Short mmCIF file of C-alpha atoms in Angstrom, two decimals:
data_model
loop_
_atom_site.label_atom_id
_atom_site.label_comp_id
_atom_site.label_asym_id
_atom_site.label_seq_id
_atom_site.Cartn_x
_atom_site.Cartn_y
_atom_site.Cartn_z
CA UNK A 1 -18.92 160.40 -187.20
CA UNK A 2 -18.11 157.01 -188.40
CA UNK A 3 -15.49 157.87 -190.57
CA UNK A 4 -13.41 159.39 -187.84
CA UNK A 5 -14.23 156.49 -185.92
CA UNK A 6 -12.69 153.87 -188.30
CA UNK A 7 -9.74 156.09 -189.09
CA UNK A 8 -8.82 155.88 -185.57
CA UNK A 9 -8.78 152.13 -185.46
CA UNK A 10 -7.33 152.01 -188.89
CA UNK A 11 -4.50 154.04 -187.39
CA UNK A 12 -3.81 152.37 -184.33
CA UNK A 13 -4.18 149.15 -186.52
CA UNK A 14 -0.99 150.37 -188.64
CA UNK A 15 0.69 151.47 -185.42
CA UNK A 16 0.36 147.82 -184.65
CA UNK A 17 -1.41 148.15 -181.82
CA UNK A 18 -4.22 145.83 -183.08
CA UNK A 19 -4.98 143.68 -185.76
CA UNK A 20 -8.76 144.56 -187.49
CA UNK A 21 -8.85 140.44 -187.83
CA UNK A 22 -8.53 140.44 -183.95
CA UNK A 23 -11.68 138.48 -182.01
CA UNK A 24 -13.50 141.39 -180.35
CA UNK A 25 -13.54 140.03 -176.99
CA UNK A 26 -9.65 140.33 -177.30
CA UNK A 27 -10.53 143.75 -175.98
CA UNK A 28 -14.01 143.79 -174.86
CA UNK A 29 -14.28 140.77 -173.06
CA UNK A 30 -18.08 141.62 -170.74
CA UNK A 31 -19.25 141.41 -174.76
CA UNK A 32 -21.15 137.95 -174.68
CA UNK A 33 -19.71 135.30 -176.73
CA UNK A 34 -22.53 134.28 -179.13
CA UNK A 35 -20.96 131.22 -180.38
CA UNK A 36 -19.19 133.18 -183.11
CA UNK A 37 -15.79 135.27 -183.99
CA UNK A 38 -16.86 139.06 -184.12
CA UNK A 39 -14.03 140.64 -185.95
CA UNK A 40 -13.04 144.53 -185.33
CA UNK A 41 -13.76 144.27 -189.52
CA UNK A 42 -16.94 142.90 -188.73
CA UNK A 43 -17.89 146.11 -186.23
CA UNK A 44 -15.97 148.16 -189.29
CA UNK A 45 -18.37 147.38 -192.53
CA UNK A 46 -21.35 146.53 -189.87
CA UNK A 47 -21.32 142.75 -190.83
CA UNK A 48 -21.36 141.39 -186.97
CA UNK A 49 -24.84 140.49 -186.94
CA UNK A 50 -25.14 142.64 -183.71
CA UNK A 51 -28.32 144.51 -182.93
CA UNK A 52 -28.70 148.08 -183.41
CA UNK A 53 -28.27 150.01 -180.50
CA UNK A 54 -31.15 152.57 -180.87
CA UNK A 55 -33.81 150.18 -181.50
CA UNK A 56 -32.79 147.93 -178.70
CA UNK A 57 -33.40 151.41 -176.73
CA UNK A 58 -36.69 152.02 -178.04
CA UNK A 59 -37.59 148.26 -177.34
CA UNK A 60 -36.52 148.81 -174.51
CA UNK A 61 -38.91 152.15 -173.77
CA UNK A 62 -36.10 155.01 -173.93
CA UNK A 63 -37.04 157.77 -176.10
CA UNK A 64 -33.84 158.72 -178.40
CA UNK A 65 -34.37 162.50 -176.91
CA UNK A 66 -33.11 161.10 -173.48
CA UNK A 67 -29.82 161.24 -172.31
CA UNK A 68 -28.06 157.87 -173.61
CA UNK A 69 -24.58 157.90 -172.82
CA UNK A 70 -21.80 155.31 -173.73
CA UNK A 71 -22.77 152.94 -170.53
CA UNK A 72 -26.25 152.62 -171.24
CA UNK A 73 -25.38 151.08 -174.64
CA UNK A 74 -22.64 148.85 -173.17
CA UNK A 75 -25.40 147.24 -170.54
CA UNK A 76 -27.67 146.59 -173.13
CA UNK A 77 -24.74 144.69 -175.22
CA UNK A 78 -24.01 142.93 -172.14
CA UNK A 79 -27.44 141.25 -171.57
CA UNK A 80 -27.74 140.26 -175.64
CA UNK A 81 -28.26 136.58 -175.85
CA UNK A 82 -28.55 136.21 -179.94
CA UNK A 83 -27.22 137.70 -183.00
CA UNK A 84 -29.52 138.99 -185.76
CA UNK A 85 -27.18 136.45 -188.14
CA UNK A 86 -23.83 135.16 -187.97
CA UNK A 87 -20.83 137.46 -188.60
CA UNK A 88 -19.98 138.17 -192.07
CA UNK A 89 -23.20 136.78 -193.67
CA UNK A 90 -24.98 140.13 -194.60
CA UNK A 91 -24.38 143.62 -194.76
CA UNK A 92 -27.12 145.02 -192.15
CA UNK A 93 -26.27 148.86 -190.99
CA UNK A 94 -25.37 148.63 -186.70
CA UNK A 95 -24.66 151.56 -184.90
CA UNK A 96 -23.70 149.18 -182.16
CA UNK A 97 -20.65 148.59 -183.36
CA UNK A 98 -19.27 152.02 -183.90
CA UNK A 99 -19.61 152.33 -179.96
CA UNK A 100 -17.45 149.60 -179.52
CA UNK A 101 -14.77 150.81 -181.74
CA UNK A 102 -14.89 153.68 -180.17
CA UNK A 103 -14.51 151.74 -176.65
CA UNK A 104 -11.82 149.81 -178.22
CA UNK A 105 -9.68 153.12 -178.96
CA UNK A 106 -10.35 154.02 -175.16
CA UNK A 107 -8.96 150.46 -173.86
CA UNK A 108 -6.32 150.18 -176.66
CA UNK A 109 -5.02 153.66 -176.00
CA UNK A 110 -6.15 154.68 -172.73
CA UNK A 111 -7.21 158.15 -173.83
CA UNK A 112 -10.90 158.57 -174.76
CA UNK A 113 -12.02 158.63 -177.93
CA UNK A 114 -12.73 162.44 -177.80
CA UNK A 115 -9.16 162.47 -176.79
CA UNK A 116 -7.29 160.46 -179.09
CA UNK A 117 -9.22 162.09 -182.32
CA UNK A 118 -8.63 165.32 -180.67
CA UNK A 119 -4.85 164.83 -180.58
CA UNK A 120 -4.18 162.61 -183.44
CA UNK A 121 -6.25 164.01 -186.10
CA UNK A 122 -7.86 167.05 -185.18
CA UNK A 123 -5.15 169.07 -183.93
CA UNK A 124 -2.69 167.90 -186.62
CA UNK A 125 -4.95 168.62 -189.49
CA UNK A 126 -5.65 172.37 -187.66
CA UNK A 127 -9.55 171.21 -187.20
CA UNK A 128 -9.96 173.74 -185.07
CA UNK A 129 -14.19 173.40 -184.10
CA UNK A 130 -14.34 169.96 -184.45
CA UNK A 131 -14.86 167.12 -181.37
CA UNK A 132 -16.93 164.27 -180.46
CA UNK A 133 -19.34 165.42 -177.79
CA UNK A 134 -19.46 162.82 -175.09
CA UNK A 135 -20.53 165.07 -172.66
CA UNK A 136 -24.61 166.58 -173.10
CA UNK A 137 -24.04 169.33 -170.45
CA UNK A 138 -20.98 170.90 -171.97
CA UNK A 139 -21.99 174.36 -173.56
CA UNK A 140 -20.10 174.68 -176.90
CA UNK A 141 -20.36 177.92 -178.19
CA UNK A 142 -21.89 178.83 -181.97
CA UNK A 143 -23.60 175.17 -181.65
CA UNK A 144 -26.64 174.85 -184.08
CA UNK A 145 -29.58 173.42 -182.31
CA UNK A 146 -31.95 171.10 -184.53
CA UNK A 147 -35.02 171.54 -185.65
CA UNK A 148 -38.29 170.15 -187.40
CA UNK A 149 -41.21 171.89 -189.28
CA UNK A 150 -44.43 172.07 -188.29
CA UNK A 151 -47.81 171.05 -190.21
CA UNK A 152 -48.71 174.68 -189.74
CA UNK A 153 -46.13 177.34 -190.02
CA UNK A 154 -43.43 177.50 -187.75
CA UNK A 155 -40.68 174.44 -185.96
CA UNK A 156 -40.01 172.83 -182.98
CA UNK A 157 -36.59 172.15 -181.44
CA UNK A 158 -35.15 168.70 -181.72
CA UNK A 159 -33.83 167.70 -178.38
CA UNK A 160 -30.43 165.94 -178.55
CA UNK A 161 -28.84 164.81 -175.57
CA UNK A 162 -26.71 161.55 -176.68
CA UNK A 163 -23.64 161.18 -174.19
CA UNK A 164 -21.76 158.31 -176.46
CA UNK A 165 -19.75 158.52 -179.16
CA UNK A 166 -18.20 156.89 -182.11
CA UNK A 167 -21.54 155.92 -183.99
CA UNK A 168 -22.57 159.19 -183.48
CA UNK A 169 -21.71 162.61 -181.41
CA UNK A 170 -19.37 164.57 -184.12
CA UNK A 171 -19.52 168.07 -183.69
CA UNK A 172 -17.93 170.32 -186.74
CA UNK A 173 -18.14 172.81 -189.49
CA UNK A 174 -17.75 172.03 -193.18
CA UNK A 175 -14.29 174.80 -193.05
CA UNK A 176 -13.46 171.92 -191.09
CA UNK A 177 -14.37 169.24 -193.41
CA UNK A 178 -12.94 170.57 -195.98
CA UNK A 179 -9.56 170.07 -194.29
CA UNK A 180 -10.29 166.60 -193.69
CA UNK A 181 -11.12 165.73 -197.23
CA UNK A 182 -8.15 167.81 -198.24
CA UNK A 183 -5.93 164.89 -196.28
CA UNK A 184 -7.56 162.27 -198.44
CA UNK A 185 -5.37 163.26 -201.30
CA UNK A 186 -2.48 164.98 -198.96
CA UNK A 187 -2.35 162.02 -196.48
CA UNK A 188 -0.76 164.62 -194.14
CA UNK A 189 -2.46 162.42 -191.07
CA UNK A 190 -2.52 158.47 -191.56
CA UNK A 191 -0.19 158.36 -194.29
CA UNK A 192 -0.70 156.70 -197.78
CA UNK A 193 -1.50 153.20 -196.51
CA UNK A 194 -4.80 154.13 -194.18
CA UNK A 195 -5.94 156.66 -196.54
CA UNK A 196 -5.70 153.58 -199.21
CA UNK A 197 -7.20 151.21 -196.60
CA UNK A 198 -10.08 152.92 -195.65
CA UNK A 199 -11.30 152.71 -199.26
CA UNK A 200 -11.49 149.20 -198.93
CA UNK A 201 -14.81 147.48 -199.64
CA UNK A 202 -15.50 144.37 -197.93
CA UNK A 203 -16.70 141.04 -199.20
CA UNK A 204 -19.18 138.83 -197.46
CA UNK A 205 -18.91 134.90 -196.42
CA UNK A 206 -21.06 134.27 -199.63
CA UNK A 207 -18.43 136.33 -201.70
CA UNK A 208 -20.13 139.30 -202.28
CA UNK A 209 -18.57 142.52 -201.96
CA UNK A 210 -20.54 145.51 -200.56
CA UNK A 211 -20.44 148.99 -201.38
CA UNK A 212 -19.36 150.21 -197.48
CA UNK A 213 -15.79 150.32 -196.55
CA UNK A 214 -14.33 151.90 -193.23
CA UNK A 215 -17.42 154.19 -192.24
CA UNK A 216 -17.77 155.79 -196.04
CA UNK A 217 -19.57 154.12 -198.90
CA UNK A 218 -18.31 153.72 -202.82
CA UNK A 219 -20.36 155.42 -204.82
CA UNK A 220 -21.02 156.71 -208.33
CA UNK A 221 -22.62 160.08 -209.42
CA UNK A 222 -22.54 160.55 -213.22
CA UNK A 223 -19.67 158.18 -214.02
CA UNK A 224 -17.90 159.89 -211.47
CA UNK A 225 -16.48 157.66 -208.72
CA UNK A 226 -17.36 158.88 -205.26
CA UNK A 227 -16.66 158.11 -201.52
CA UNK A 228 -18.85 159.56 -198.47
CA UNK A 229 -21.48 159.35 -195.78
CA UNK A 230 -24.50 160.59 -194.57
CA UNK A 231 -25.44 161.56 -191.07
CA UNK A 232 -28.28 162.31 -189.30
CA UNK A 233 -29.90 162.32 -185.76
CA UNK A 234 -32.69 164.79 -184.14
CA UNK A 235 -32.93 167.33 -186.56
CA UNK A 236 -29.75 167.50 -187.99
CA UNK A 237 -29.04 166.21 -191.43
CA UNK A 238 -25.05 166.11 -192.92
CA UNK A 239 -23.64 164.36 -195.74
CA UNK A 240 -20.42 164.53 -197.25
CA UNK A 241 -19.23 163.48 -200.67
CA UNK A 242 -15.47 163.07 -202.18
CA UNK A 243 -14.72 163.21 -205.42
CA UNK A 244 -11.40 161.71 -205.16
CA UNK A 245 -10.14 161.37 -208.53
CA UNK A 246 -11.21 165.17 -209.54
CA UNK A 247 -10.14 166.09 -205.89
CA UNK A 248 -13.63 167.69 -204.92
CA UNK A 249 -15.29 167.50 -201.65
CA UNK A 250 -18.90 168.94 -200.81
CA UNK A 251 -19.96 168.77 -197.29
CA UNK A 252 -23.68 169.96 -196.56
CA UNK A 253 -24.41 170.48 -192.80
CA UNK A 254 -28.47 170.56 -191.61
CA UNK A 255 -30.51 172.03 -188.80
CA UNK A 256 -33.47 171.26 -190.00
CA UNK A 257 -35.05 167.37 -190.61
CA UNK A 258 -37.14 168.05 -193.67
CA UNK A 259 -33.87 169.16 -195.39
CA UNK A 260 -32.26 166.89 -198.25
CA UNK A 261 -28.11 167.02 -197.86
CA UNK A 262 -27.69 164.39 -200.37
CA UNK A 263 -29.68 166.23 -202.98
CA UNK A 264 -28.18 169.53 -202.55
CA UNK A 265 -24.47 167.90 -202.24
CA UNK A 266 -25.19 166.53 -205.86
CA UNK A 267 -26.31 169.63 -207.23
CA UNK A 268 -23.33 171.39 -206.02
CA UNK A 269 -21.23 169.11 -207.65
CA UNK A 270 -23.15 168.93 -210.81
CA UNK A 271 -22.37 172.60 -211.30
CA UNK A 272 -18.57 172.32 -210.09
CA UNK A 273 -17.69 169.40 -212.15
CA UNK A 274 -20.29 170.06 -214.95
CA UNK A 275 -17.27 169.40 -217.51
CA UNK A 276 -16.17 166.31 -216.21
CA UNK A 277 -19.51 164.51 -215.72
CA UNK A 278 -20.23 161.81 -218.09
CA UNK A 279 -23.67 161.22 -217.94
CA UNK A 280 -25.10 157.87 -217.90
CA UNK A 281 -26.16 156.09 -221.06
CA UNK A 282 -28.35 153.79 -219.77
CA UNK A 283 -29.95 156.45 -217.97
CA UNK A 284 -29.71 159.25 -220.32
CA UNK A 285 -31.68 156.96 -222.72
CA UNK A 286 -34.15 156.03 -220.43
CA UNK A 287 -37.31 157.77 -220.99
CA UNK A 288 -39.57 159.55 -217.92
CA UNK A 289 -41.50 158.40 -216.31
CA UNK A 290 -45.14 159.32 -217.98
CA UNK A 291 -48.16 158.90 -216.44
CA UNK A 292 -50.61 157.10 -218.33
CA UNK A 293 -54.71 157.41 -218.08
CA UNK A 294 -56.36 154.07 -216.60
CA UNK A 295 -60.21 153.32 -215.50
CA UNK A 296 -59.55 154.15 -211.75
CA UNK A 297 -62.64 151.98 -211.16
CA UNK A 298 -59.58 149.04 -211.60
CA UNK A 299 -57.90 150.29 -208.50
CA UNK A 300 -60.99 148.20 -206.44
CA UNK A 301 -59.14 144.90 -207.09
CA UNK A 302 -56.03 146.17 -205.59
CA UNK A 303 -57.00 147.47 -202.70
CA UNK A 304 -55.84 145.37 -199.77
CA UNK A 305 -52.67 144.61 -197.37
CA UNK A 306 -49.69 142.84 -198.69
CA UNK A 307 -47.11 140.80 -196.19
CA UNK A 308 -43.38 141.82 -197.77
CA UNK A 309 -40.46 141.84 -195.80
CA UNK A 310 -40.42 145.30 -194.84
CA UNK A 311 -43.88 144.81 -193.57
CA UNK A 312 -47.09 145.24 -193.88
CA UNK A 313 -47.64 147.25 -197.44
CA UNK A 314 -51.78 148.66 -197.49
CA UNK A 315 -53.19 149.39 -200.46
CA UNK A 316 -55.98 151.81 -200.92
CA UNK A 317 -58.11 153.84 -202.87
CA UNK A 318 -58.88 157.58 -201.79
CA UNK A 319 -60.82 159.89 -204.50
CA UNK A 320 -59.91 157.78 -207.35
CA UNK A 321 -56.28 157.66 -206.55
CA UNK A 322 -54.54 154.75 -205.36
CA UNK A 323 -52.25 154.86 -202.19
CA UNK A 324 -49.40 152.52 -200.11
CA UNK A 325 -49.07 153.00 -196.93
CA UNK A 326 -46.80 150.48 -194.86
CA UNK A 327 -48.12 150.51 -191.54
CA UNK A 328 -47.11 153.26 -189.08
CA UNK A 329 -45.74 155.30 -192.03
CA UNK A 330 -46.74 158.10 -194.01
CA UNK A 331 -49.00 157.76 -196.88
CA UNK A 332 -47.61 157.94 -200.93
CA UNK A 333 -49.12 158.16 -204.10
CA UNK A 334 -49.09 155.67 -206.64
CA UNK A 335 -48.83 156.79 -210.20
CA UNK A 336 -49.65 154.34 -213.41
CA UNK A 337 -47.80 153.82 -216.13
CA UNK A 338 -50.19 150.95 -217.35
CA UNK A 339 -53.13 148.99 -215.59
CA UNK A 340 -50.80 147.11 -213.54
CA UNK A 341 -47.44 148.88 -213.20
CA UNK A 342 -47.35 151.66 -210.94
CA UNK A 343 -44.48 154.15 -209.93
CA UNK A 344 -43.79 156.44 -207.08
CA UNK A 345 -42.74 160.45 -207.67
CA UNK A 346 -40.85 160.51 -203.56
CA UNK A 347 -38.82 157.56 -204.37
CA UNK A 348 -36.93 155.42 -207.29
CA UNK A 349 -39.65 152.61 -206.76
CA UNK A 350 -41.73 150.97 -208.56
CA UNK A 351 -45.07 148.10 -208.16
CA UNK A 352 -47.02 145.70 -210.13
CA UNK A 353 -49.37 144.04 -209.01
CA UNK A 354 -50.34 140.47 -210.42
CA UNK A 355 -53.31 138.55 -211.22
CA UNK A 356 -54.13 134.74 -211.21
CA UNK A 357 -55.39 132.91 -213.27
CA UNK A 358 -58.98 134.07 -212.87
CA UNK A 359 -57.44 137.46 -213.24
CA UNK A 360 -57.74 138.40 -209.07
CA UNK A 361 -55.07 140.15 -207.72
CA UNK A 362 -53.13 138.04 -204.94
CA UNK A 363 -49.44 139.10 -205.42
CA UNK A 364 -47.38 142.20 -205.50
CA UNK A 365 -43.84 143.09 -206.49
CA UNK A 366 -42.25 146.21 -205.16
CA UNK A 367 -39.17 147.04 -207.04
CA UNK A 368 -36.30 149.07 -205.39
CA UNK A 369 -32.83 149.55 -206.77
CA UNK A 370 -30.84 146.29 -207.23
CA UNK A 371 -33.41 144.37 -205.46
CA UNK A 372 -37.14 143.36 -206.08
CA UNK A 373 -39.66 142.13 -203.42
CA UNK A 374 -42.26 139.66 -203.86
CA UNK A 375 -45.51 139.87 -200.95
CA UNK A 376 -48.70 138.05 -201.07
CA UNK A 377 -52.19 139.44 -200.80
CA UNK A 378 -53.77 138.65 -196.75
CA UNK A 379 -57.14 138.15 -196.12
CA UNK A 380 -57.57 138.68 -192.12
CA UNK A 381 -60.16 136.82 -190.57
CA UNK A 382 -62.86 138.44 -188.90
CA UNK A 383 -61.42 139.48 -185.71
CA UNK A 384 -63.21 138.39 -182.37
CA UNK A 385 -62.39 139.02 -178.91
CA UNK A 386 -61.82 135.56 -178.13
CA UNK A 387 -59.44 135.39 -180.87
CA UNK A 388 -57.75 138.38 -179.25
CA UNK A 389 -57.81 137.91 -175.69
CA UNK A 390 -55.70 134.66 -176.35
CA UNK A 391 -53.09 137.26 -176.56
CA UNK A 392 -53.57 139.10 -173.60
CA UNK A 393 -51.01 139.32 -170.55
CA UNK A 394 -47.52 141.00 -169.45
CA UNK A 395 -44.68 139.71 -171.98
CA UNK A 396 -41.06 140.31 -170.50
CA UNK A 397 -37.45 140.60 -171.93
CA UNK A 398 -34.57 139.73 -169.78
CA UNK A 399 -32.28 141.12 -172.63
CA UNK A 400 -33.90 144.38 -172.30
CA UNK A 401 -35.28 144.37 -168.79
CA UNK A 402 -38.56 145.72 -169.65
CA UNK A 403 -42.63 144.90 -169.99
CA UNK A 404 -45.13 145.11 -172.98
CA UNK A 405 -48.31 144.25 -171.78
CA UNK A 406 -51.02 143.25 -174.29
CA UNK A 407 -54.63 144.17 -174.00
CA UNK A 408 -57.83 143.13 -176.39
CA UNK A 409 -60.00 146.31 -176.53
CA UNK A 410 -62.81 147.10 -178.94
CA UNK A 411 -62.08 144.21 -181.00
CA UNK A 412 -57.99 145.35 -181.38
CA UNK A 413 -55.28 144.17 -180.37
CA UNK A 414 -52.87 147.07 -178.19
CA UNK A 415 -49.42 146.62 -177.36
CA UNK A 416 -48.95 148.76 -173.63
CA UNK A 417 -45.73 150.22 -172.43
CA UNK A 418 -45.14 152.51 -169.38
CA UNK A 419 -43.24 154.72 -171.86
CA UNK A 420 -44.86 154.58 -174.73
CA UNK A 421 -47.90 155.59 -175.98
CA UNK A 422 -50.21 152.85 -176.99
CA UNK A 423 -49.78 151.07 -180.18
CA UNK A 424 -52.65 148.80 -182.05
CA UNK A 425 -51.55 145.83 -183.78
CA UNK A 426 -52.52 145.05 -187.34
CA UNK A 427 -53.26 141.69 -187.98
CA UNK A 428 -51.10 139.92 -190.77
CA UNK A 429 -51.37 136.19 -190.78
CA UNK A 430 -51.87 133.97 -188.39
CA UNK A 431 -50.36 134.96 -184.92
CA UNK A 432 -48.52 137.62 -186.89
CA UNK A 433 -49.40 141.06 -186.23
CA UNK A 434 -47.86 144.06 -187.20
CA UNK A 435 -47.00 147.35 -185.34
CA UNK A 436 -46.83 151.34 -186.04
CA UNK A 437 -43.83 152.09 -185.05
CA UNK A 438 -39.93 151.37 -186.38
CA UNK A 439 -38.57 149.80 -183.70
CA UNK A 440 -42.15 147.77 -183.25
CA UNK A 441 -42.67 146.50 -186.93
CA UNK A 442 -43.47 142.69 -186.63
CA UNK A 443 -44.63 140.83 -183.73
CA UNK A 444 -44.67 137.04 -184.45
CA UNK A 445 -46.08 135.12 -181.55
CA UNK A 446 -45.19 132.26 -180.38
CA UNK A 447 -46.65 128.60 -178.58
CA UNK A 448 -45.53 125.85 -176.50
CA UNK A 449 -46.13 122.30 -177.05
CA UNK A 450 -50.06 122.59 -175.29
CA UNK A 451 -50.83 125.23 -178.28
CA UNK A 452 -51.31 127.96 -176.10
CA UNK A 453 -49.34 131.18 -176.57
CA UNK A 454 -45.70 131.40 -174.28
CA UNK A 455 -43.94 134.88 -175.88
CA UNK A 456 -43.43 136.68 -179.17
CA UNK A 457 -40.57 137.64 -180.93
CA UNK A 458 -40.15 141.26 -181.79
CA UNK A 459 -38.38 142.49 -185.27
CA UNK A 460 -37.54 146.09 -186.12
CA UNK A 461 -35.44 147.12 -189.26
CA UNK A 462 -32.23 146.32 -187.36
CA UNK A 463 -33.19 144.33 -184.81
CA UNK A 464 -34.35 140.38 -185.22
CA UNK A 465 -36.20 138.12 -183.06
CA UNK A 466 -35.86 139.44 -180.05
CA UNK A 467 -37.45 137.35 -177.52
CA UNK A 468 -40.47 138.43 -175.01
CA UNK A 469 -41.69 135.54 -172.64
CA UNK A 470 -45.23 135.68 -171.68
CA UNK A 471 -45.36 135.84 -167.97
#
């Protein structure tokens, strides 16, 4: 969806009927001013420092199988107070502001953005099943309904009901697709300039440049140079690569959420453009990863929970295998490829863990692609139910408008909405505790001058400090 979002406002932007450097509020003044200039290139390469919309939802206690249509989001952006960081500073992926490009083509144009696509791009490039859905009771005929699989054999439907668009909402085939990549190297729609400008990476206030431009990321596959974007919501899974220089496209369209689109879009390519890949050196050379025998009886001293940014990272040891689990997520494997280096088989990560000086293990260091993370070993205290009810009472958001009430039962600590079901808390550090679900990941609570606990602040993945007031 985001793609066709940004074209739009790269159009109208070469029409001259806005600038991308414009302020925002230029056009959507009931957004609050936050003390900073939110640029339309800001809500473009999802550098505002605005909250995601869906987790502000869930915060909020909507389930993402209601109907959420385009108002619902613009209320909650109404009543935001903060910023998860100031514009331009980081690179943090915000659905938010696709929804408010999408509002800005409706206020800039006065057509929706259904509309505006629908005669500007769809119609000229003969994209005949394609719209954005902003209506959840309008029967579309052929539509694929989503699905997910079952522990047992079998699925269950996916319920999708969104009623917003530009973040999300695209509804298409890949005969379709295809005739929109074909325009990346026809520039029948848009002309030379916006299919050149939506290519464009940007670069941060620190001077780094990032690998999204206007709703599609740079890539590389093979020492091929590669532009697309992923998509998924329910149980629908999409993904669509360019190969721009070899002009190749392969678009993969899902049903089902187990499915991989990514994978199976590089496969197809490897096989179409098997003469023109060049593979790697670096990686070519690299040798696979081999499991190597250890005493298992080692994997005691690493057994434990580690505080990293993501979270909460447990550690443990089931029939002489050692596990990671971060909290309120599935359960992976951790293979050795010597006493302290471990690798996973689901994912291109790696772990060590580290010893001290009397050779205990207190550190950990998970390492991703382009980035390492560094989390120290917790000890929790022995948890009492004084300890716990300290916490106890209604916490309220005015952002959100909503009630988390927490309770001290059975020596844990259990975060209560009225729709949710009941999540415990896992203790972390010191009036830090940590929850099981995405949009409920770290709870840091805080005190007033008298030392007695007055609210917490809430962090998701995309969503920072929001603040609860205990009532």
């Amino acid at each position: 969806s985001k793609q066709f979002t940004a074209f739009a406002i790269t159009m109208l932007a070469n029409q001259g009927k806005l600038s991308l450097d414009d302020d925002i509020r230029e056009h959507l003044p009931d957004v609050p001013d936050f003390g900073n200039t939110i640029t339309i290139k800001h809500l473009i390469h999802h550098t505002s420092g605005l909250r995601d919309q869906w987790e502000l939802l869930a915060m909020a206690g909507w389930r993402l199988d209601d109907v959420i249509t385009k108002e619902h989001i613009m209320k909650l952006v109404r009543h935001q107070k903060d910023l998860n960081f100031a514009p331009g500073d980081e690179h943090l992926y915000c659905n938010t502001g696709y929804t408010l490009l999408a509002e800005i083509v409706e206020r800039i144009s006065g057509q929706s953005l259904r509309q505006w696509t629908q005669d500007n791009i769809f119609k000229p490039l003969s994209m005949k099943n394609t719209h954005f859905h902003d209506d959840h009771e309008m029967i579309v005929k052929n539509r694929a309904y989503s699905y997910s699989p079952l522990d047992e054999e079998g699925f269950k439907k996916r319920v999708l009901s969104y009623a917003n668009v530009g973040a999300t909402s695209l509804f298409t085939t890949v005969e379709d697709l295809l005739k929109w990549a074909q325009n990346f190297w026809g520039a029948h729609v848009g002309g030379n300039k916006v299919i050149e400008q939506i290519q464009e990476q940007e670069v941060l206030n620190g001077g780094e440049k990032i690998d999204y431009a206007f709703g599609l990321s740079r890539d590389e596959h093979k020492g091929l140079k590669t532009l697309g974007h992923s998509g998924g919501d329910a149980g629908f899974r999409s993904r669509l690569y360019l190969f721009l220089d070899q002009k190749f496209a392969v678009a993969i369209l899902s049903n089902l959420a187990s499915f991989n689109p990514t994978q199976m879009a590089l496969k197809v390519a490897d096989i179409y453009l098997a003469d023109k890949i060049k593979e790697d050196e670096s990686k070519a050379n690299k040798s696979e990863k081999k499991i190597v025998k250890v005493d298992s009886a080692i994997y005691d001293s690493y057994t434990g929970k580690y505080k990293l940014p993501l979270g909460l990272l447990i550690i443990t040891k089931e029939s002489n295998r050692l596990k990671g689990e971060w909290v309120g997520q599935a359960k992976f494997e951790l293979f050795p490829k010597s006493e302290t280096k471990f690798f996973l088989k689901i994912a291109d990560r790696q772990i060590t863990f580290h010893g001290d000086e009397e050779s205990k293990v207190n550190q950990i260091t998970v390492h991703m692609t382009g980035k390492d993370m560094t989390g120290k070993r917790i000890t929790p205290p022995t948890i009492t139910q004084d300890l716990l009810t300290e916490y106890q009472g209604d916490y309220y958001s005015s952002e959100l408008r909503t009630i988390y009430t927490m309770v001290a039962e059975d020596f844990k600590l259990i975060a209560k909405h009225q729709r949710h079901e009941n999540q415990i808390l896992t203790y972390s550090d010191k009036d830090h505790y940590v929850g099981e679900k995405w949009f409920f990941n770290n709870v840091h609570f805080t005190r007033d001058k008298d030392d007695r606990i007055d609210g917490f602040l809430l962090t998701g993945g995309r969503v920072r400090n929001l603040r609860f007031d205990k009532q």
